[in-house]
Amino acid sequence: MSDARVARSRRFLVCEPRHFAVQYAINPWMHPDKPVDVDLAQEQWQALIGAYRAHGHTVDSVEPVPGLPDMVFSANAAFVVGGQVFGSLFHARERRPESVHYDTWFKAAGYDVYRPESVSEGEGDLVWTGRYVLAGTGFRTTREAHREVQEFLGHPVIGLTLVDPYFYHLDTALFVLDDDNVCYYPEAFSPGSREVLRRLFPDAVLATRDDALAFGLNSVSDGRNVFIAPRAEALAERLAGHGYVPVPVDLSEFHKAGGGIKCCTQEIR
């Protein structure tokens, strides 16, 4: 079945983890008393970039800034659809300076950047399906930001409520497989949001809590290849059974900050 899946080349924006560290705690994964192995983080990050390029994807990079240890999580910096850039306004004050540097990169690349008035954390909570935007709320991005996204982009926005603090961003609980389907962990969502997802994606690949805790849902798919955490073995097998090709990439050092593959990957559409 995998031969029927079609990979499409993507353009990704990333940020080297030169200054990556866990210096504060803004989610349940973060423990400042547990040191980060920066050399290992660099090695893992380079492996991710190598995997993207080996599969035909373009990778651009933002220069990391000292004092911004979470800047490596480029997905949180913006949401880009059709060349329109909806910027970020982070919930945590520690991360708010990151937005300036990403905005500068986008403007230098020729993009106009919309500055949200409400808390919005980019692709952390905003997921493009090819037809509409799935938008998470509950811990970070606000419903007011959902309205801003719809007004700015002119695409329908479907709000989804997250209820488990371990899955504080939508991209820790759901990812898009292709133009027709998604993979998600149902119990990360409120009952009403689960029903919405069931109706929208009746053939979705469903994940377990173990899959989600292994950062299996913080994955990136190009329509055929799924770049996924190696510990999410059961989910990888399930995806393979649906015709996708798992590409394991270990970003375990970034799990200490509550991030993984998708968190380190901003897609420019």
Backbone as CSV, one residue per row, in Angstrom:
resi,resn,N_x,N_y,N_z,CA_x,CA_y,CA_z,C_x,C_y,C_z
1,MET,0.819,-1.218,0.000,0.000,0.000,0.000,0.847,1.260,0.000
2,SER,2.087,1.182,0.545,2.921,2.377,0.660,3.234,2.981,-0.696
3,ASP,3.233,2.149,-1.767,3.507,2.670,-3.091,2.433,3.650,-3.536
4,ALA,1.241,3.550,-2.956,0.142,4.439,-3.319,0.252,5.783,-2.613
5,ARG,1.027,5.863,-1.547,1.220,7.122,-0.838,2.225,7.983,-1.594
6,VAL,1.929,9.266,-1.703,2.776,10.160,-2.486,3.418,11.205,-1.576
7,ALA,4.736,11.242,-1.586,5.466,12.257,-0.815,5.523,13.546,-1.623
8,ARG,5.335,14.666,-0.933,5.468,15.964,-1.576,6.601,16.731,-0.908
9,SER,7.440,17.355,-1.728,8.577,18.084,-1.163,8.067,19.264,-0.350
10,ARG,8.701,19.495,0.782,8.299,20.540,1.713,9.463,21.502,1.950
11,ARG,9.118,22.665,2.462,10.135,23.638,2.871,9.986,23.852,4.360
12,PHE,11.068,23.627,5.087,11.044,23.716,6.538,11.969,24.833,7.027
13,LEU,11.569,25.451,8.134,12.400,26.449,8.807,12.764,25.911,10.184
14,VAL,14.061,25.924,10.488,14.559,25.341,11.735,15.502,26.320,12.422
15,CYS,15.909,25.969,13.626,16.857,26.795,14.382,17.804,25.874,15.146
16,GLU,19.073,26.037,14.918,20.088,25.197,15.555,20.000,25.299,17.084
17,PRO,20.149,24.177,17.796,20.046,24.181,19.263,21.336,24.587,19.960
18,ARG,21.994,25.591,19.436,23.289,26.016,19.981,23.167,26.473,21.434
19,HIS,22.019,27.048,21.776,21.822,27.570,23.130,20.708,26.823,23.865
20,PHE,20.371,25.649,23.380,19.288,24.875,23.981,19.620,24.486,25.419
21,ALA,18.638,24.645,26.302,18.771,24.276,27.712,17.375,24.273,28.322
22,VAL,17.266,23.677,29.496,16.010,23.764,30.259,16.303,24.655,31.458
23,GLN,15.942,25.921,31.323,16.279,26.923,32.342,15.085,27.341,33.173
24,TYR,13.890,26.912,32.763,12.656,27.245,33.476,11.667,26.124,33.195
25,ALA,10.534,26.138,33.843,9.525,25.091,33.669,8.195,25.715,33.274
26,ILE,7.794,25.490,32.018,6.518,26.021,31.539,5.609,24.910,31.010
27,ASN,6.020,23.655,31.212,5.157,22.514,30.934,5.614,21.347,31.818
28,PRO,4.817,20.294,31.945,5.155,19.210,32.881,6.424,18.440,32.555
29,TRP,6.938,18.576,31.327,8.136,17.841,30.933,9.419,18.510,31.422
30,MET,9.348,19.792,31.709,10.550,20.581,31.966,10.962,20.547,33.436
31,HIS,12.235,20.174,33.665,12.792,20.129,35.016,14.193,20.751,34.957
32,PRO,14.331,21.997,35.359,15.633,22.675,35.250,16.766,21.974,35.971
33,ASP,16.442,21.090,36.926,17.501,20.386,37.651,18.063,19.206,36.860
34,LYS,17.457,18.903,35.709,17.959,17.819,34.861,18.699,18.431,33.671
35,PRO,20.014,18.331,33.664,20.796,19.025,32.629,20.581,18.452,31.229
36,VAL,20.746,19.312,30.252,20.660,18.933,28.847,22.063,18.659,28.319
37,ASP,22.200,17.613,27.557,23.452,17.309,26.872,23.420,18.051,25.538
38,VAL,24.041,19.217,25.491,23.960,20.071,24.304,24.610,19.400,23.092
39,ASP,25.715,18.693,23.300,26.374,18.008,22.184,25.463,16.940,21.590
40,LEU,24.776,16.190,22.455,23.851,15.171,21.968,22.668,15.825,21.256
41,ALA,22.178,16.923,21.807,21.072,17.633,21.157,21.478,18.091,19.762
42,GLN,22.692,18.600,19.635,23.197,19.017,18.321,23.246,17.833,17.362
43,GLU,23.746,16.728,17.846,23.860,15.527,17.017,22.483,15.042,16.552
44,GLN,21.525,15.027,17.465,20.176,14.578,17.122,19.522,15.541,16.136
45,TRP,19.684,16.819,16.375,19.093,17.828,15.488,19.675,17.728,14.079
46,GLN,20.989,17.535,13.995,21.630,17.387,12.680,21.102,16.149,11.959
47,ALA,20.818,15.097,12.718,20.264,13.879,12.105,18.884,14.155,11.520
48,LEU,18.095,14.983,12.204,16.774,15.343,11.680,16.908,16.131,10.380
49,ILE,17.787,17.115,10.370,17.991,17.916,9.160,18.474,17.027,8.019
50,GLY,19.385,16.097,8.340,19.876,15.173,7.321,18.771,14.296,6.762
51,ALA,17.867,13.851,7.641,16.749,13.014,7.196,15.822,13.791,6.277
52,TYR,15.546,15.029,6.613,14.696,15.852,5.748,15.322,16.012,4.367
53,ARG,16.574,16.371,4.343,17.238,16.605,3.055,17.368,15.315,2.255
54,ALA,17.604,14.197,2.927,17.715,12.917,2.237,16.409,12.518,1.565
55,HIS,15.297,13.043,2.078,13.990,12.744,1.494,13.492,13.860,0.582
56,GLY,14.392,14.763,0.200,14.073,15.753,-0.818,13.465,17.044,-0.337
57,HIS,13.537,17.312,0.954,12.935,18.525,1.485,13.962,19.649,1.626
58,THR,13.479,20.885,1.508,14.329,22.071,1.634,14.326,22.543,3.078
59,VAL,15.480,22.895,3.586,15.602,23.322,4.987,16.299,24.681,5.055
60,ASP,15.602,25.658,5.617,16.175,26.971,5.901,16.385,27.083,7.410
61,SER,17.259,28.005,7.808,17.597,28.096,9.231,17.619,29.542,9.719
62,VAL,17.093,29.723,10.937,17.160,30.995,11.651,18.361,30.951,12.589
63,GLU,19.090,32.048,12.691,20.248,32.100,13.588,19.778,32.063,15.042
64,PRO,20.293,31.128,15.852,19.903,31.077,17.262,20.435,32.278,18.029
65,VAL,19.746,32.631,19.107,20.096,33.815,19.885,20.410,33.408,21.328
66,PRO,21.526,33.839,21.873,21.839,33.519,23.274,20.737,34.010,24.203
67,GLY,20.441,33.209,25.228,19.429,33.585,26.191,18.022,33.169,25.821
68,LEU,17.878,32.546,24.640,16.567,32.050,24.207,16.675,30.548,23.962
69,PRO,16.681,29.747,25.033,16.960,28.317,24.912,15.905,27.527,24.155
70,ASP,14.667,28.045,24.085,13.605,27.328,23.381,13.419,27.788,21.939
71,MET,14.301,28.631,21.455,14.181,29.125,20.087,14.320,27.994,19.070
72,VAL,14.926,26.884,19.494,15.064,25.710,18.630,13.705,25.184,18.197
73,PHE,12.660,25.459,18.983,11.327,24.957,18.661,10.637,25.921,17.701
74,SER,11.107,25.889,16.470,10.688,26.866,15.455,9.219,26.771,15.100
75,ALA,8.591,25.610,15.303,7.179,25.456,14.948,6.302,26.450,15.696
76,ASN,6.725,26.842,16.881,5.907,27.729,17.721,5.951,29.184,17.281
77,ALA,6.832,29.518,16.343,7.106,30.917,16.027,6.121,31.549,15.053
78,ALA,5.408,30.727,14.271,4.527,31.291,13.253,3.654,30.189,12.669
79,PHE,2.705,30.620,11.849,1.848,29.716,11.086,1.774,30.294,9.686
80,VAL,2.245,29.539,8.700,2.388,30.051,7.344,1.525,29.236,6.378
81,VAL,0.630,29.917,5.692,-0.217,29.284,4.680,-0.309,30.224,3.478
82,GLY,0.002,29.702,2.303,-0.098,30.503,1.090,0.758,31.748,1.106
83,GLY,1.907,31.660,1.771,2.801,32.802,1.836,2.388,33.863,2.836
84,GLN,1.311,33.633,3.569,0.872,34.556,4.606,1.381,34.067,5.955
85,VAL,2.015,34.953,6.696,2.654,34.585,7.954,1.861,35.164,9.132
86,PHE,1.277,34.271,9.912,0.611,34.656,11.149,1.618,34.420,12.263
87,GLY,2.107,35.494,12.874,3.182,35.388,13.853,2.720,34.843,15.191
88,SER,3.566,34.941,16.177,3.288,34.352,17.488,3.267,35.416,18.584
89,LEU,2.517,35.108,19.615,2.564,35.848,20.876,2.537,34.785,21.961
90,PHE,3.702,34.490,22.526,3.828,33.358,23.438,3.106,33.590,24.757
91,HIS,2.606,32.495,25.305,1.967,32.535,26.621,3.000,32.847,27.704
92,ALA,4.144,32.176,27.623,5.205,32.375,28.617,6.055,33.596,28.249
93,ARG,6.236,34.485,29.204,7.021,35.692,28.929,8.465,35.358,28.566
94,GLU,8.963,34.231,29.088,10.343,33.832,28.785,10.557,33.640,27.287
95,ARG,9.489,33.257,26.567,9.638,32.944,25.151,9.247,34.095,24.223
96,ARG,8.646,35.127,24.758,8.134,36.185,23.879,9.200,36.860,23.011
97,PRO,10.434,37.021,23.480,11.443,37.643,22.615,11.756,36.837,21.350
98,GLU,11.462,35.549,21.346,11.729,34.733,20.159,11.008,35.273,18.927
99,SER,9.794,35.785,19.144,8.968,36.229,18.020,9.672,37.291,17.187
100,VAL,10.385,38.190,17.849,11.060,39.278,17.142,12.043,38.727,16.125
101,HIS,12.806,37.735,16.515,13.852,37.195,15.644,13.271,36.398,14.480
102,TYR,12.199,35.677,14.735,11.546,34.964,13.626,10.861,35.947,12.682
103,ASP,10.213,36.964,13.235,9.589,37.978,12.382,10.637,38.627,11.476
104,THR,11.808,38.903,12.046,12.894,39.514,11.273,13.307,38.615,10.117
105,TRP,13.390,37.306,10.394,13.770,36.370,9.324,12.737,36.374,8.206
106,PHE,11.468,36.288,8.566,10.416,36.255,7.553,10.392,37.546,6.738
107,LYS,10.542,38.682,7.396,10.523,39.959,6.681,11.709,40.064,5.732
108,ALA,12.880,39.594,6.170,14.061,39.615,5.304,13.880,38.695,4.102
109,ALA,13.058,37.649,4.277,12.789,36.716,3.183,11.664,37.200,2.272
110,GLY,11.124,38.379,2.584,10.123,38.969,1.701,8.679,38.781,2.104
111,TYR,8.449,38.300,3.320,7.088,38.064,3.787,6.604,39.230,4.653
112,ASP,5.293,39.477,4.577,4.652,40.343,5.562,4.244,39.470,6.741
113,VAL,4.347,39.990,7.936,4.041,39.209,9.134,2.907,39.872,9.905
114,TYR,1.873,39.117,10.177,0.774,39.602,11.011,1.120,39.351,12.473
115,ARG,0.997,40.386,13.296,1.277,40.251,14.718,-0.040,40.034,15.464
116,PRO,-0.250,38.879,16.061,-1.505,38.622,16.768,-1.635,39.465,18.031
117,GLU,-2.883,39.794,18.364,-3.158,40.526,19.593,-3.386,39.581,20.766
118,SER,-3.749,38.333,20.451,-4.041,37.327,21.473,-2.937,36.279,21.484
119,VAL,-2.830,35.566,22.599,-1.801,34.529,22.717,-1.990,33.469,21.639
120,SER,-0.941,33.255,20.870,-0.968,32.261,19.786,0.436,31.708,19.625
121,GLU,0.562,30.382,19.567,1.887,29.764,19.531,2.126,28.975,18.245
122,GLY,1.829,29.647,17.120,2.194,29.126,15.818,1.680,27.732,15.545
123,GLU,2.530,26.942,14.892,2.138,25.575,14.541,2.065,24.654,15.748
124,GLY,2.426,25.161,16.906,2.195,24.372,18.104,0.718,24.073,18.264
125,ASP,-0.118,25.061,17.946,-1.564,24.905,18.117,-2.363,25.114,16.838
126,LEU,-1.715,25.422,15.727,-2.402,25.667,14.468,-1.910,24.670,13.432
127,VAL,-2.820,23.860,12.934,-2.458,22.774,12.021,-3.235,22.927,10.719
128,TRP,-2.522,23.004,9.616,-3.130,23.149,8.299,-3.433,21.773,7.714
129,THR,-4.678,21.580,7.293,-5.081,20.287,6.733,-5.133,20.299,5.215
130,GLY,-4.934,21.465,4.613,-5.087,21.597,3.173,-6.417,22.207,2.797
131,ARG,-7.356,22.195,3.743,-8.688,22.776,3.499,-9.086,23.771,4.581
132,TYR,-8.655,23.523,5.788,-9.005,24.381,6.920,-7.934,24.243,7.989
133,VAL,-8.106,25.036,9.042,-7.136,25.052,10.134,-7.740,24.357,11.350
134,LEU,-7.031,23.383,11.873,-7.364,22.828,13.183,-6.605,23.657,14.208
135,ALA,-7.322,24.153,15.219,-6.708,25.093,16.157,-6.911,24.630,17.593
136,GLY,-5.810,24.394,18.284,-5.865,23.940,19.666,-5.996,25.093,20.643
137,THR,-6.621,24.798,21.772,-6.712,25.743,22.871,-6.832,24.945,24.166
138,GLY,-6.750,25.652,25.282,-6.857,24.971,26.573,-5.680,25.251,27.478
139,PHE,-4.490,25.379,26.886,-3.290,25.636,27.683,-2.497,26.832,27.167
140,ARG,-2.431,27.024,25.887,-1.598,28.093,25.321,-2.435,29.021,24.420
141,THR,-2.562,28.681,23.173,-3.270,29.534,22.214,-4.729,29.737,22.624
142,THR,-5.215,30.965,22.514,-6.570,31.300,22.959,-7.578,31.217,21.810
143,ARG,-8.842,31.134,22.188,-9.912,31.132,21.185,-9.970,32.474,20.450
144,GLU,-9.589,33.545,21.123,-9.543,34.844,20.453,-8.534,34.803,19.303
145,ALA,-7.423,34.103,19.511,-6.439,33.961,18.438,-7.006,33.163,17.279
146,HIS,-7.835,32.158,17.557,-8.474,31.390,16.489,-9.255,32.328,15.566
147,ARG,-9.966,33.279,16.170,-10.737,34.232,15.364,-9.808,35.111,14.531
148,GLU,-8.687,35.504,15.122,-7.719,36.309,14.366,-7.172,35.539,13.172
149,VAL,-6.884,34.257,13.378,-6.363,33.424,12.288,-7.365,33.365,11.139
150,GLN,-8.625,33.151,11.471,-9.647,33.044,10.423,-9.796,34.357,9.657
151,GLU,-9.783,35.473,10.369,-9.920,36.762,9.709,-8.709,37.080,8.834
152,PHE,-7.529,36.696,9.298,-6.308,37.003,8.552,-6.144,36.104,7.329
153,LEU,-6.343,34.799,7.502,-6.099,33.853,6.416,-7.313,33.637,5.523
154,GLY,-8.519,33.848,6.063,-9.713,33.601,5.275,-10.016,32.140,5.073
155,HIS,-9.470,31.284,5.916,-9.754,29.851,5.876,-10.557,29.482,7.125
156,PRO,-11.456,28.503,7.011,-12.211,28.087,8.193,-11.286,27.567,9.286
157,VAL,-11.600,27.921,10.519,-10.828,27.480,11.679,-11.727,26.642,12.575
158,ILE,-11.252,25.440,12.898,-12.015,24.520,13.744,-11.295,24.386,15.080
159,GLY,-11.923,24.896,16.148,-11.304,24.871,17.464,-11.400,23.513,18.130
160,LEU,-10.319,23.104,18.770,-10.251,21.834,19.487,-9.683,22.103,20.883
161,THR,-10.346,21.579,21.904,-9.931,21.832,23.278,-9.062,20.693,23.811
162,LEU,-7.869,21.047,24.262,-6.940,20.095,24.864,-7.180,20.039,26.371
163,VAL,-7.101,18.843,26.959,-7.457,18.703,28.377,-6.367,18.060,29.237
164,ASP,-5.295,17.577,28.622,-4.226,16.914,29.363,-2.978,17.794,29.328
165,PRO,-2.476,18.268,30.473,-1.337,19.189,30.471,-0.062,18.611,29.858
166,TYR,0.051,17.303,29.787,1.224,16.720,29.125,1.181,16.944,27.618
167,PHE,-0.009,17.196,27.120,-0.180,17.448,25.687,-0.765,18.852,25.545
168,TYR,0.084,19.796,25.869,-0.288,21.195,26.034,-0.423,21.935,24.713
169,HIS,0.172,21.407,23.668,0.047,21.942,22.316,-0.666,20.912,21.443
170,LEU,-1.380,21.397,20.443,-2.054,20.494,19.524,-1.069,19.559,18.835
171,ASP,0.150,20.041,18.562,1.099,19.204,17.833,1.741,18.116,18.695
172,THR,1.359,18.023,19.965,1.773,16.881,20.776,0.694,15.804,20.814
173,ALA,-0.488,16.127,20.241,-1.634,15.220,20.314,-2.196,14.844,18.956
174,LEU,-1.716,15.505,17.891,-2.281,15.284,16.551,-1.289,15.739,15.497
175,PHE,-1.219,15.002,14.390,-0.489,15.503,13.233,-1.177,15.054,11.954
176,VAL,-0.976,15.842,10.910,-1.596,15.570,9.611,-0.746,14.561,8.848
177,LEU,-1.407,13.538,8.328,-0.716,12.519,7.535,-0.626,12.917,6.067
178,ASP,-1.738,13.429,5.534,-1.810,13.850,4.138,-3.033,14.752,3.998
179,ASP,-3.442,15.029,2.777,-4.561,15.943,2.573,-5.896,15.389,3.059
180,ASP,-5.945,14.109,3.351,-7.221,13.479,3.704,-7.306,12.949,5.133
181,ASN,-6.174,12.828,5.809,-6.240,12.115,7.077,-5.257,12.664,8.110
182,VAL,-5.533,12.283,9.366,-4.686,12.689,10.485,-4.459,11.497,11.404
183,CYS,-3.561,11.690,12.331,-3.308,10.724,13.394,-3.424,11.499,14.705
184,TYR,-4.154,10.960,15.683,-4.311,11.693,16.937,-4.587,10.761,18.112
185,TYR,-4.407,11.331,19.316,-4.676,10.637,20.574,-5.991,11.181,21.128
186,PRO,-7.082,10.427,21.064,-8.404,10.959,21.413,-8.505,11.545,22.815
187,GLU,-7.916,10.875,23.809,-8.107,11.314,25.188,-7.388,12.614,25.526
188,ALA,-6.602,13.145,24.606,-5.985,14.452,24.825,-6.999,15.578,24.649
189,PHE,-8.182,15.248,24.106,-9.172,16.254,23.754,-10.430,16.140,24.604
190,SER,-11.165,17.228,24.688,-12.456,17.235,25.373,-13.433,16.344,24.612
191,PRO,-14.497,15.874,25.271,-15.464,15.000,24.585,-16.017,15.608,23.298
192,GLY,-16.361,16.881,23.330,-16.889,17.514,22.129,-15.871,17.572,21.012
193,SER,-14.616,17.856,21.352,-13.561,17.915,20.338,-13.274,16.536,19.763
194,ARG,-13.352,15.504,20.606,-13.181,14.138,20.092,-14.256,13.818,19.052
195,GLU,-15.471,14.258,19.326,-16.558,13.999,18.390,-16.346,14.755,17.081
196,VAL,-15.861,15.975,17.175,-15.552,16.739,15.968,-14.519,16.004,15.128
197,LEU,-13.452,15.539,15.768,-12.402,14.822,15.041,-12.936,13.519,14.445
198,ARG,-13.791,12.842,15.183,-14.360,11.586,14.669,-15.177,11.836,13.409
199,ARG,-15.930,12.929,13.400,-16.755,13.245,12.242,-15.912,13.718,11.053
200,LEU,-14.894,14.515,11.337,-14.040,15.024,10.268,-13.149,13.951,9.666
201,PHE,-12.648,13.057,10.522,-11.664,12.063,10.081,-12.081,10.663,10.542
202,PRO,-13.110,10.097,9.921,-13.599,8.781,10.355,-12.579,7.665,10.176
203,ASP,-11.590,7.885,9.301,-10.571,6.860,9.050,-9.227,7.215,9.669
204,ALA,-9.229,8.120,10.642,-7.982,8.559,11.265,-7.235,7.397,11.903
205,VAL,-5.916,7.534,11.973,-5.090,6.584,12.711,-5.099,7.042,14.168
206,LEU,-5.583,6.178,15.047,-5.705,6.552,16.454,-4.483,6.089,17.248
207,ALA,-4.055,6.945,18.151,-2.879,6.663,18.973,-3.294,6.429,20.421
208,THR,-2.423,5.777,21.160,-2.636,5.532,22.583,-1.868,6.573,23.400
209,ARG,-2.105,6.572,24.704,-1.357,7.477,25.578,0.132,7.150,25.543
210,ASP,0.473,5.869,25.478,1.884,5.498,25.390,2.515,6.061,24.122
211,ASP,1.782,6.006,23.014,2.281,6.592,21.763,2.558,8.083,21.952
212,ALA,1.605,8.762,22.590,1.723,10.205,22.765,2.855,10.562,23.729
213,LEU,2.986,9.799,24.820,4.058,10.064,25.779,5.429,9.811,25.177
214,ALA,5.492,8.992,24.142,6.750,8.740,23.437,7.018,9.794,22.361
215,PHE,6.188,10.849,22.328,6.269,11.918,21.342,6.014,11.416,19.928
216,GLY,5.234,10.336,19.831,4.896,9.797,18.525,3.980,10.686,17.715
217,LEU,3.250,11.572,18.395,2.345,12.464,17.674,2.987,13.807,17.359
218,ASN,4.185,14.020,17.835,4.941,15.216,17.470,5.790,14.873,16.247
219,SER,5.082,14.406,15.212,5.719,13.882,14.013,5.459,14.785,12.818
220,VAL,6.216,14.573,11.766,6.064,15.311,10.514,5.879,14.308,9.390
221,SER,4.826,14.494,8.596,4.559,13.625,7.450,4.633,14.436,6.167
222,ASP,5.213,13.844,5.129,5.214,14.496,3.815,4.183,13.865,2.882
223,GLY,3.291,13.071,3.458,2.267,12.385,2.684,2.579,10.915,2.494
224,ARG,3.818,10.557,2.656,4.246,9.157,2.559,5.186,8.796,3.695
225,ASN,6.242,9.586,3.854,7.224,9.347,4.913,6.805,10.082,6.182
226,VAL,6.868,9.381,7.297,6.516,9.977,8.580,7.758,9.980,9.465
227,PHE,8.272,11.166,9.743,9.443,11.330,10.605,8.936,11.258,12.044
228,ILE,9.341,10.223,12.761,8.687,9.864,14.024,9.712,9.453,15.077
229,ALA,9.371,9.669,16.331,10.247,9.272,17.442,10.405,7.755,17.482
230,PRO,11.624,7.242,17.627,11.852,5.787,17.617,11.115,5.038,18.715
231,ARG,10.884,5.685,19.862,10.213,4.996,20.967,8.735,4.706,20.664
232,ALA,8.184,5.382,19.680,6.774,5.179,19.336,6.642,3.999,18.368
233,GLU,7.162,2.852,18.777,7.230,1.698,17.882,5.845,1.192,17.485
234,ALA,4.934,1.108,18.443,3.601,0.581,18.143,2.876,1.486,17.152
235,LEU,3.006,2.787,17.337,2.371,3.721,16.408,3.008,3.628,15.030
236,ALA,4.320,3.497,14.981,5.002,3.358,13.689,4.495,2.127,12.936
237,GLU,4.290,1.040,13.668,3.765,-0.179,13.032,2.349,0.055,12.509
238,ARG,1.551,0.780,13.292,0.181,1.073,12.876,0.183,1.925,11.605
239,LEU,1.069,2.914,11.561,1.160,3.770,10.387,1.619,2.990,9.164
240,ALA,2.577,2.109,9.375,3.046,1.271,8.265,1.908,0.408,7.726
241,GLY,1.050,-0.059,8.618,-0.099,-0.841,8.195,-1.083,-0.058,7.358
242,HIS,-1.036,1.274,7.478,-1.894,2.138,6.672,-1.170,2.654,5.428
243,GLY,0.004,2.134,5.166,0.703,2.482,3.938,1.719,3.590,4.040
244,TYR,1.965,4.107,5.244,2.969,5.155,5.415,4.327,4.521,5.727
245,VAL,5.371,5.291,5.529,6.725,4.780,5.742,7.342,5.505,6.934
246,PRO,7.432,4.854,8.095,8.044,5.510,9.259,9.538,5.750,9.046
247,VAL,9.976,6.953,9.404,11.395,7.311,9.361,11.787,7.702,10.783
248,PRO,12.325,6.778,11.572,12.654,7.091,12.977,13.806,8.091,13.086
249,VAL,13.584,9.123,13.887,14.617,10.112,14.170,14.570,10.405,15.666
250,ASP,15.662,10.157,16.340,15.708,10.297,17.800,15.994,11.735,18.204
251,LEU,14.997,12.384,18.792,15.172,13.723,19.359,14.894,13.691,20.863
252,SER,15.298,12.607,21.508,14.963,12.399,22.915,15.511,13.484,23.829
253,GLU,16.626,14.103,23.469,17.176,15.153,24.324,16.227,16.350,24.412
254,PHE,15.461,16.554,23.348,14.521,17.674,23.319,13.239,17.366,24.088
255,HIS,13.017,16.079,24.375,11.851,15.711,25.172,11.934,16.325,26.573
256,LYS,13.157,16.603,27.025,13.342,17.207,28.345,12.689,18.580,28.434
257,ALA,12.439,19.200,27.285,11.779,20.500,27.252,10.346,20.377,26.743
258,GLY,9.889,19.143,26.550,8.529,18.936,26.062,8.395,19.064,24.564
259,GLY,9.511,18.898,23.842,9.483,19.052,22.390,10.025,17.840,21.661
260,GLY,9.780,17.812,20.368,10.250,16.705,19.545,10.405,17.152,18.105
261,ILE,10.181,16.221,17.185,10.426,16.463,15.763,9.627,17.639,15.234
262,LYS,8.316,17.609,15.431,7.494,18.692,14.892,7.797,20.013,15.573
263,CYS,8.036,20.006,16.864,8.347,21.255,17.558,9.563,21.954,16.937
264,CYS,10.483,21.165,16.416,11.699,21.723,15.817,11.541,22.054,14.345
265,THR,10.309,21.979,13.834,10.088,22.084,12.396,8.933,23.009,12.065
266,GLN,9.235,24.162,11.508,8.231,25.087,10.989,8.086,24.842,9.484
267,GLU,6.865,24.653,9.009,6.669,24.453,7.567,6.265,25.769,6.913
268,ILE,6.926,26.084,5.817,6.619,27.289,5.045,5.846,26.849,3.811
269,ARG,4.610,27.247,3.731,3.750,26.834,2.614,3.535,28.010,1.664
